[in-house]
PDB file of C-alpha atoms and ligand atoms in Angstrom:
ATOM      1  CA  MET A 115      71.575 -71.039  15.747  1.00 78.00           C
ATOM      2  CA  SER A 116      70.129 -68.702  18.406  1.00 90.00           C
ATOM      3  CA  THR A 117      69.642 -69.477  22.063  1.00 95.00           C
ATOM      4  CA  PHE A 118      66.427 -67.525  22.063  1.00 96.00           C
ATOM      5  CA  ASN A 119      63.218 -68.605  20.314  1.00 97.00           C
ATOM      6  CA  LYS A 120      62.328 -66.698  17.135  1.00 97.00           C
ATOM      7  CA  ILE A 121      59.164 -68.005  15.526  1.00 98.00           C
ATOM      8  CA  GLN A 122      58.135 -67.624  11.879  1.00 98.00           C
ATOM      9  CA  LEU A 123      54.457 -67.016  11.463  1.00 98.00           C
ATOM     10  CA  ASN A 124      52.352 -68.155   8.546  1.00 98.00           C
ATOM     11  CA  LYS A 125      51.927 -65.277   6.126  1.00 98.00           C
ATOM     12  CA  ILE A 126      48.829 -65.560   3.860  1.00 98.00           C
ATOM     13  CA  GLY A 127      49.515 -63.224   0.939  1.00 98.00           C
ATOM     14  CA  ASP A 128      47.425 -62.444  -2.234  1.00 98.00           C
ATOM     15  CA  LEU A 129      47.037 -59.570  -4.603  1.00 98.00           C
ATOM     16  CA  ARG A 130      45.376 -57.595  -1.810  1.00 98.00           C
ATOM     17  CA  GLY A 131      48.277 -57.773   0.607  1.00 98.00           C
ATOM     18  CA  ASN A 132      49.250 -60.035   3.552  1.00 98.00           C
ATOM     19  CA  LEU A 133      47.476 -61.447   6.546  1.00 98.00           C
ATOM     20  CA  VAL A 134      49.138 -62.987   9.577  1.00 98.00           C
ATOM     21  CA  ALA A 135      47.140 -64.728  12.278  1.00 98.00           C
ATOM     22  CA  ILE A 136      48.582 -65.575  15.757  1.00 98.00           C
ATOM     23  CA  GLU A 137      46.632 -68.297  17.504  1.00 97.00           C
ATOM     24  CA  SER A 138      47.036 -68.875  21.276  1.00 97.00           C
ATOM     25  CA  LYS A 139      48.909 -72.166  21.964  1.00 96.00           C
ATOM     26  CA  ASN A 140      49.008 -72.923  18.245  1.00 96.00           C
ATOM     27  CA  SER A 141      51.255 -70.420  16.462  1.00 97.00           C
ATOM     28  CA  ILE A 142      53.141 -69.684  19.735  1.00 98.00           C
ATOM     29  CA  PRO A 143      53.797 -72.120  22.574  1.00 97.00           C
ATOM     30  CA  PHE A 144      51.538 -70.623  25.298  1.00 98.00           C
ATOM     31  CA  GLU A 145      48.111 -69.244  25.863  1.00 98.00           C
ATOM     32  CA  PHE A 146      47.856 -65.462  25.957  1.00 98.00           C
ATOM     33  CA  LYS A 147      45.565 -63.299  28.091  1.00 98.00           C
ATOM     34  CA  ARG A 148      46.842 -59.868  27.203  1.00 98.00           C
ATOM     35  CA  ALA A 149      48.017 -57.920  24.276  1.00 98.00           C
ATOM     36  CA  TYR A 150      49.708 -54.517  24.242  1.00 98.00           C
ATOM     37  CA  TYR A 151      51.719 -52.455  21.836  1.00 98.00           C
ATOM     38  CA  ILE A 152      54.378 -49.788  22.069  1.00 98.00           C
ATOM     39  CA  TYR A 153      54.689 -47.085  19.396  1.00 98.00           C
ATOM     40  CA  SER A 154      55.765 -43.390  18.744  1.00 98.00           C
ATOM     41  CA  LEU A 155      59.123 -44.537  20.137  1.00 98.00           C
ATOM     42  CA  ASP A 156      62.302 -42.537  20.354  1.00 96.00           C
ATOM     43  CA  GLU A 157      65.143 -44.217  18.534  1.00 94.00           C
ATOM     44  CA  LYS A 158      67.546 -43.090  21.189  1.00 93.00           C
ATOM     45  CA  THR A 159      65.475 -44.124  24.224  1.00 98.00           C
ATOM     46  CA  PRO A 160      65.722 -47.906  25.071  1.00 98.00           C
ATOM     47  CA  ARG A 161      62.989 -49.624  26.983  1.00 98.00           C
ATOM     48  CA  GLY A 162      62.622 -52.805  28.936  1.00 98.00           C
ATOM     49  CA  PHE A 163      65.559 -53.393  31.344  1.00 98.00           C
ATOM     50  CA  HIS A 164      63.725 -56.120  33.287  1.00 98.00           C
ATOM     51  CA  ALA A 165      62.919 -59.780  33.301  1.00 98.00           C
ATOM     52  CA  HIS A 166      59.799 -61.515  34.413  1.00 98.00           C
ATOM     53  CA  ARG A 167      59.357 -64.205  37.053  1.00 98.00           C
ATOM     54  CA  GLU A 168      56.535 -66.217  35.377  1.00 98.00           C
ATOM     55  CA  LEU A 169      55.261 -64.244  32.356  1.00 98.00           C
ATOM     56  CA  LYS A 170      55.791 -65.580  28.841  1.00 98.00           C
ATOM     57  CA  GLN A 171      55.634 -63.158  25.968  1.00 98.00           C
ATOM     58  CA  PHE A 172      55.749 -63.053  22.271  1.00 98.00           C
ATOM     59  CA  ALA A 173      56.931 -59.842  20.578  1.00 98.00           C
ATOM     60  CA  VAL A 174      56.437 -58.930  16.946  1.00 98.00           C
ATOM     61  CA  CYS A 175      57.227 -55.726  15.093  1.00 98.00           C
ATOM     62  CA  VAL A 176      54.038 -55.305  13.062  1.00 98.00           C
ATOM     63  CA  SER A 177      55.481 -52.085  11.488  1.00 98.00           C
ATOM     64  CA  GLY A 178      59.033 -50.922  11.269  1.00 98.00           C
ATOM     65  CA  GLN A 179      61.836 -52.473  13.226  1.00 98.00           C
ATOM     66  CA  CYS A 180      63.679 -52.674  16.549  1.00 98.00           C
ATOM     67  CA  LYS A 181      66.285 -54.719  18.249  1.00 98.00           C
ATOM     68  CA  ILE A 182      65.909 -56.650  21.550  1.00 98.00           C
ATOM     69  CA  LYS A 183      68.908 -57.450  23.612  1.00 98.00           C
ATOM     70  CA  MET A 184      68.305 -60.814  25.349  1.00 98.00           C
ATOM     71  CA  ASP A 185      70.202 -62.092  28.288  1.00 98.00           C
ATOM     72  CA  ASN A 186      69.494 -65.333  30.214  1.00 97.00           C
ATOM     73  CA  GLY A 187      72.464 -64.832  32.560  1.00 96.00           C
ATOM     74  CA  LYS A 188      74.722 -67.083  30.442  1.00 96.00           C
ATOM     75  CA  VAL A 189      74.131 -65.941  26.838  1.00 97.00           C
ATOM     76  CA  LYS A 190      73.551 -62.401  25.582  1.00 98.00           C
ATOM     77  CA  GLU A 191      72.217 -61.974  22.075  1.00 98.00           C
ATOM     78  CA  THR A 192      70.751 -59.111  20.065  1.00 98.00           C
ATOM     79  CA  VAL A 193      67.730 -60.068  18.111  1.00 98.00           C
ATOM     80  CA  LEU A 194      66.442 -57.912  15.203  1.00 98.00           C
ATOM     81  CA  LEU A 195      62.763 -57.789  14.696  1.00 98.00           C
ATOM     82  CA  ASP A 196      62.036 -56.356  11.230  1.00 98.00           C
ATOM     83  CA  ASN A 197      59.403 -58.718   9.872  1.00 98.00           C
ATOM     84  CA  PRO A 198      55.643 -58.678  10.734  1.00 98.00           C
ATOM     85  CA  ALA A 199      55.637 -62.421  10.075  1.00 98.00           C
ATOM     86  CA  GLU A 200      58.271 -63.267  12.631  1.00 98.00           C
ATOM     87  CA  GLY A 201      58.359 -62.811  16.439  1.00 98.00           C
ATOM     88  CA  LEU A 202      60.446 -63.547  19.504  1.00 98.00           C
ATOM     89  CA  VAL A 203      59.438 -65.504  22.620  1.00 98.00           C
ATOM     90  CA  ILE A 204      60.521 -63.746  25.733  1.00 98.00           C
ATOM     91  CA  GLY A 205      60.434 -66.295  28.504  1.00 98.00           C
ATOM     92  CA  PRO A 206      60.673 -65.974  32.308  1.00 98.00           C
ATOM     93  CA  PHE A 207      64.090 -64.977  33.633  1.00 98.00           C
ATOM     94  CA  GLU A 208      65.166 -63.582  30.366  1.00 98.00           C
ATOM     95  CA  TRP A 209      66.408 -60.021  30.865  1.00 98.00           C
ATOM     96  CA  HIS A 210      65.419 -57.805  27.804  1.00 98.00           C
ATOM     97  CA  GLU A 211      66.129 -54.417  26.483  1.00 98.00           C
ATOM     98  CA  MET A 212      64.463 -52.993  23.394  1.00 98.00           C
ATOM     99  CA  PHE A 213      66.325 -50.333  21.413  1.00 98.00           C
ATOM    100  CA  ASP A 214      67.069 -48.855  17.964  1.00 98.00           C
ATOM    101  CA  PHE A 215      63.383 -48.281  17.174  1.00 98.00           C
ATOM    102  CA  SER A 216      62.601 -47.080  13.696  1.00 98.00           C
ATOM    103  CA  HIS A 217      60.240 -44.110  13.472  1.00 97.00           C
ATOM    104  CA  ASP A 218      57.389 -46.328  12.289  1.00 98.00           C
ATOM    105  CA  CYS A 219      58.011 -49.121  14.835  1.00 98.00           C
ATOM    106  CA  VAL A 220      55.003 -50.690  16.414  1.00 98.00           C
ATOM    107  CA  LEU A 221      55.956 -53.513  18.656  1.00 98.00           C
ATOM    108  CA  LEU A 222      53.059 -55.884  19.471  1.00 98.00           C
ATOM    109  CA  VAL A 223      53.418 -58.121  22.552  1.00 98.00           C
ATOM    110  CA  LEU A 224      51.170 -61.014  23.508  1.00 98.00           C
ATOM    111  CA  ALA A 225      51.404 -61.943  27.156  1.00 98.00           C
ATOM    112  CA  SER A 226      50.454 -65.070  29.030  1.00 98.00           C
ATOM    113  CA  GLU A 227      49.056 -63.196  32.082  1.00 98.00           C
ATOM    114  CA  HIS A 228      47.379 -60.032  32.912  1.00 98.00           C
ATOM    115  CA  TYR A 229      49.533 -57.095  33.959  1.00 98.00           C
ATOM    116  CA  ASP A 230      51.205 -57.591  37.404  1.00 98.00           C
ATOM    117  CA  GLU A 231      54.051 -55.319  38.571  1.00 98.00           C
ATOM    118  CA  LYS A 232      55.068 -57.991  41.130  1.00 98.00           C
ATOM    119  CA  ASP A 233      56.153 -60.252  38.284  1.00 98.00           C
ATOM    120  CA  TYR A 234      58.906 -57.784  37.216  1.00 98.00           C
ATOM    121  CA  ILE A 235      62.499 -58.046  38.122  1.00 98.00           C
ATOM    122  CA  ARG A 236      63.777 -54.602  37.532  1.00 98.00           C
ATOM    123  CA  SER A 237      67.171 -54.813  39.096  1.00 98.00           C
ATOM    124  CA  TYR A 238      69.862 -56.531  37.044  1.00 98.00           C
ATOM    125  CA  ASP A 239      71.765 -57.514  40.190  1.00 98.00           C
ATOM    126  CA  GLU A 240      68.606 -59.222  41.687  1.00 98.00           C
ATOM    127  CA  PHE A 241      68.118 -60.996  38.354  1.00 98.00           C
ATOM    128  CA  LEU A 242      71.573 -62.424  38.527  1.00 98.00           C
ATOM    129  CA  GLU A 243      71.106 -63.526  42.103  1.00 97.00           C
ATOM    130  CA  LEU A 244      67.759 -65.186  41.203  1.00 98.00           C
ATOM    131  CA  ILE A 245      69.090 -67.222  38.254  1.00 96.00           C
ATOM    132  CA  LYS A 246      72.069 -68.667  40.272  1.00 92.00           C
TER     133      LYS A 246
HETATM  134  C1  T46 B 171      57.934 -56.113  28.604  1.00 88.55           C
HETATM  135  C2  T46 B 171      58.409 -55.273  27.466  1.00 88.55           C
HETATM  136  C3  T46 B 171      58.606 -56.052  26.206  1.00 88.55           C
HETATM  137  C4  T46 B 171      50.331 -51.393  32.263  1.00 88.55           C
HETATM  138  O1  T46 B 171      49.641 -50.637  33.033  1.00 88.55           O
HETATM  139  N1  T46 B 171      49.792 -52.485  31.651  1.00 88.55           N
HETATM  140  C5  T46 B 171      50.567 -53.300  30.835  1.00 88.55           C
HETATM  141  O2  T46 B 171      50.009 -54.281  30.388  1.00 88.55           O
HETATM  142  C6  T46 B 171      51.873 -52.930  30.522  1.00 88.55           C
HETATM  143  C7  T46 B 171      52.726 -53.807  29.687  1.00 88.55           C
HETATM  144  C8  T46 B 171      52.410 -51.785  31.198  1.00 88.55           C
HETATM  145  N2  T46 B 171      51.698 -51.022  31.978  1.00 88.55           N
HETATM  146  C9  T46 B 171      52.222 -49.776  32.541  1.00 88.55           C
HETATM  147  C10 T46 B 171      53.354 -50.037  33.544  1.00 88.55           C
HETATM  148  C11 T46 B 171      54.192 -48.727  33.433  1.00 88.55           C
HETATM  149  O3  T46 B 171      53.630 -47.730  34.224  1.00 88.55           O
HETATM  150  O4  T46 B 171      52.762 -49.064  31.519  1.00 88.55           O
HETATM  151  C12 T46 B 171      53.900 -48.325  31.926  1.00 88.55           C
HETATM  152  C13 T46 B 171      55.140 -48.635  31.003  1.00 88.55           C
HETATM  153  O5  T46 B 171      55.491 -49.972  31.237  1.00 88.55           O
HETATM  154  P1  T46 B 171      57.094 -50.419  31.204  1.00 88.55           P
HETATM  155  O6  T46 B 171      57.922 -49.307  31.599  1.00 88.55           O
HETATM  156  O7  T46 B 171      57.271 -51.723  31.846  1.00 88.55           O
HETATM  157  O8  T46 B 171      57.305 -50.579  29.561  1.00 88.55           O
HETATM  158  P2  T46 B 171      58.476 -51.272  28.785  1.00 88.55           P
HETATM  159  O9  T46 B 171      58.245 -50.867  27.380  1.00 88.55           O
HETATM  160  O10 T46 B 171      59.812 -51.003  29.408  1.00 88.55           O
HETATM  161  O11 T46 B 171      58.194 -52.888  28.983  1.00 88.55           O
HETATM  162  C14 T46 B 171      57.061 -53.441  28.391  1.00 88.55           C
HETATM  163  C15 T46 B 171      56.341 -54.359  29.308  1.00 88.55           C
HETATM  164  O12 T46 B 171      55.947 -53.672  30.540  1.00 88.55           O
HETATM  165  C16 T46 B 171      57.214 -55.564  29.721  1.00 88.55           C
HETATM  166  O13 T46 B 171      56.410 -56.506  30.405  1.00 88.55           O
HETATM  167  O14 T46 B 171      58.412 -57.343  28.738  1.00 88.55           O
HETATM  168  O15 T46 B 171      57.547 -54.164  27.158  1.00 88.55           O
END
């Protein structure tokens, strides 16, 4: 049983292939205002290294795979994302680091708010202070 919230999405498959739909507040537990994706990633160059103050996000590897190290200040867990029909909720005050990207990795992220750099906590020491 994981501390962090992995969600299985409904995969609709037929002879033509698969389709996965993600509905705001239905497939995932929040409304999203923004989508972004990261790709052409270097296997040896991790990303992330921050937490958010308010932002809720849902990350799904729509191609390839990667790992996300999750840390809520009490529990640290590495989550493998390797299935386009499964994603991970990244909540506020969850420090996250993405790494071990496959060459074909495309990580799609749905976010509850528009981009706001002020929402980022980019210092791990500050993160630990804030969650006390
Ligand atoms: C997160 C993880 C999973 C924008 O201009 N708009 C955007 O919507 C985003 C997400 C980023 N940016 C700019 C900010 C930076 O200048 O793109 C540049 C790269 O962003 P960052 O270094 O934060 O990228 P990652 O991959 O470390 O983190 C991203 C998200 O920023 C972050 O919210 O949780 O993916």
